[in-house]
XYZ file of C-alpha atoms in Angstrom:
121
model
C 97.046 116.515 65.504
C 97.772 112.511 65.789
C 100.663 113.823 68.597
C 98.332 116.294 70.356
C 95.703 113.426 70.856
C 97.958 110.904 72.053
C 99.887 113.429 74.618
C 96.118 114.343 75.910
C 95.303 110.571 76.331
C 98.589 109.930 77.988
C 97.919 112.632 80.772
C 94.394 112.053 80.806
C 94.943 107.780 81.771
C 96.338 108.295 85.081
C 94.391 111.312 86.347
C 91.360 108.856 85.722
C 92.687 105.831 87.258
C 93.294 108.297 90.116
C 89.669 109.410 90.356
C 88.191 106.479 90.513
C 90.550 104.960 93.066
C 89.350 108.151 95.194
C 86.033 107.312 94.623
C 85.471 104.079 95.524
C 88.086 104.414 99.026
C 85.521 107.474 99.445
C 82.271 105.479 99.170
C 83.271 103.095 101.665
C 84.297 105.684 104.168
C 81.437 107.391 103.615
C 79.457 104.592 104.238
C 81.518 103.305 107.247
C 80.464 106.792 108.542
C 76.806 106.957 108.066
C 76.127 103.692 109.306
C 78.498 104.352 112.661
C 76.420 107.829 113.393
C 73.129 105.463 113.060
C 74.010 102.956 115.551
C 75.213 106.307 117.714
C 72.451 107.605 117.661
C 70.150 103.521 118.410
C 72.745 102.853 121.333
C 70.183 104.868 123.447
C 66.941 103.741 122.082
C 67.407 99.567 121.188
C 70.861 97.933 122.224
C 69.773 95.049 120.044
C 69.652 97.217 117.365
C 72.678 98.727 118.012
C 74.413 95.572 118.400
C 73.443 94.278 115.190
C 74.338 97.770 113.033
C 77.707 96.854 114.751
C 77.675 93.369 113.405
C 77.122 95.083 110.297
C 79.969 97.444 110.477
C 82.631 94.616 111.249
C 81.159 93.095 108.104
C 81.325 96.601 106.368
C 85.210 96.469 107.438
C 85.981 93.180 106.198
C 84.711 94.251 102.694
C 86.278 97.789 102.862
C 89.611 95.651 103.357
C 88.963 93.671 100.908
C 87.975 95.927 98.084
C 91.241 97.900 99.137
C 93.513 94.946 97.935
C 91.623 94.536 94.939
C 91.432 98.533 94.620
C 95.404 98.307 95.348
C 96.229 95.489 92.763
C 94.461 96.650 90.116
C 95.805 99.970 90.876
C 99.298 98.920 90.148
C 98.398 96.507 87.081
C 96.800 99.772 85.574
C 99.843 101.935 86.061
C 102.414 99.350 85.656
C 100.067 98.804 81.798
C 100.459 102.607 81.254
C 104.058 102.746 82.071
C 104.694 99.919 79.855
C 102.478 101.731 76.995
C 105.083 104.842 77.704
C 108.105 102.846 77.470
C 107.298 100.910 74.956
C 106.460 104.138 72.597
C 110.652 104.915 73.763
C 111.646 101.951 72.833
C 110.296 101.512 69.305
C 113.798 102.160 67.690
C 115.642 99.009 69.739
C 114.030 95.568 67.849
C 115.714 93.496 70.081
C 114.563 94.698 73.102
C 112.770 92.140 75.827
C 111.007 93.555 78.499
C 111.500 91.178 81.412
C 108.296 90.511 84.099
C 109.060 92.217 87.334
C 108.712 91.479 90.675
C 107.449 95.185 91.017
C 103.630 94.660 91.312
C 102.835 92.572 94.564
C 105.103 95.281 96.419
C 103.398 98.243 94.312
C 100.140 96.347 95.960
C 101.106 96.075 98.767
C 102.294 99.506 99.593
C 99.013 100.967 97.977
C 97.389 98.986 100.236
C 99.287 99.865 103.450
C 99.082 103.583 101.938
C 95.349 104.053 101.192
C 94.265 101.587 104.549
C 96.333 104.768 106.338
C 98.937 102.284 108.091
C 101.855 104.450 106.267
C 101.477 107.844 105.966
């Protein structure tokens, strides 16, 4: 029963981590979006209006940016913790066995970032 739970748990980490990494890049489009239709729709009624809901959307883009590299970094720090749960649990039988830091992170960042900010398809 022990194995059954910790094969579920296994399968069930990364589809979270997934989820809410959807989420939260969905939020901010979604919000993006609203408030762009909003100062559509004021461009014809109050230019100053519409000039300041565009202020607010360069702002709105900063943060979007922003949360994507934190969104991206602790994407890979999660996965890169699971995978070294996984190998770990495979490597039980070897004592002596040192698991050196690697350089892998910053560029598993980075390409999240460049991935989910849709400059790499």
């Amino acid at each position: 029963m022990l194995v059954v739970i910790e094969t579920i748990s296994l399968f069930i980490q990364p589809v979270a981590l997934a989820v809410h990494l959807t989420a939260n890049i969905t939020a901010g489009h979604l919000l993006i979006h609203l408030i762009g239709s909003a100062a559509l729709a004021l461009s014809t009624i109050n230019l100053l209006a519409t000039s300041l809901i565009l202020v607010l959307l360069v702002l709105l883009t900063i943060l979007e940016i922003a949360v994507a590299l934190i969104q991206a970094y602790v994407f890979t720090l999660l996965v890169s913790l699971y995978l070294h749960d996984n190998n770990l649990m495979t490597h039980q039988t070897h004592p002596y066995h040192i698991v050196k830091p690697s350089p892998w992170p910053l560029t598993g960042a980075l390409s999240a970032l460049l991935i989910t900010s849709g400059l790499i398809i």
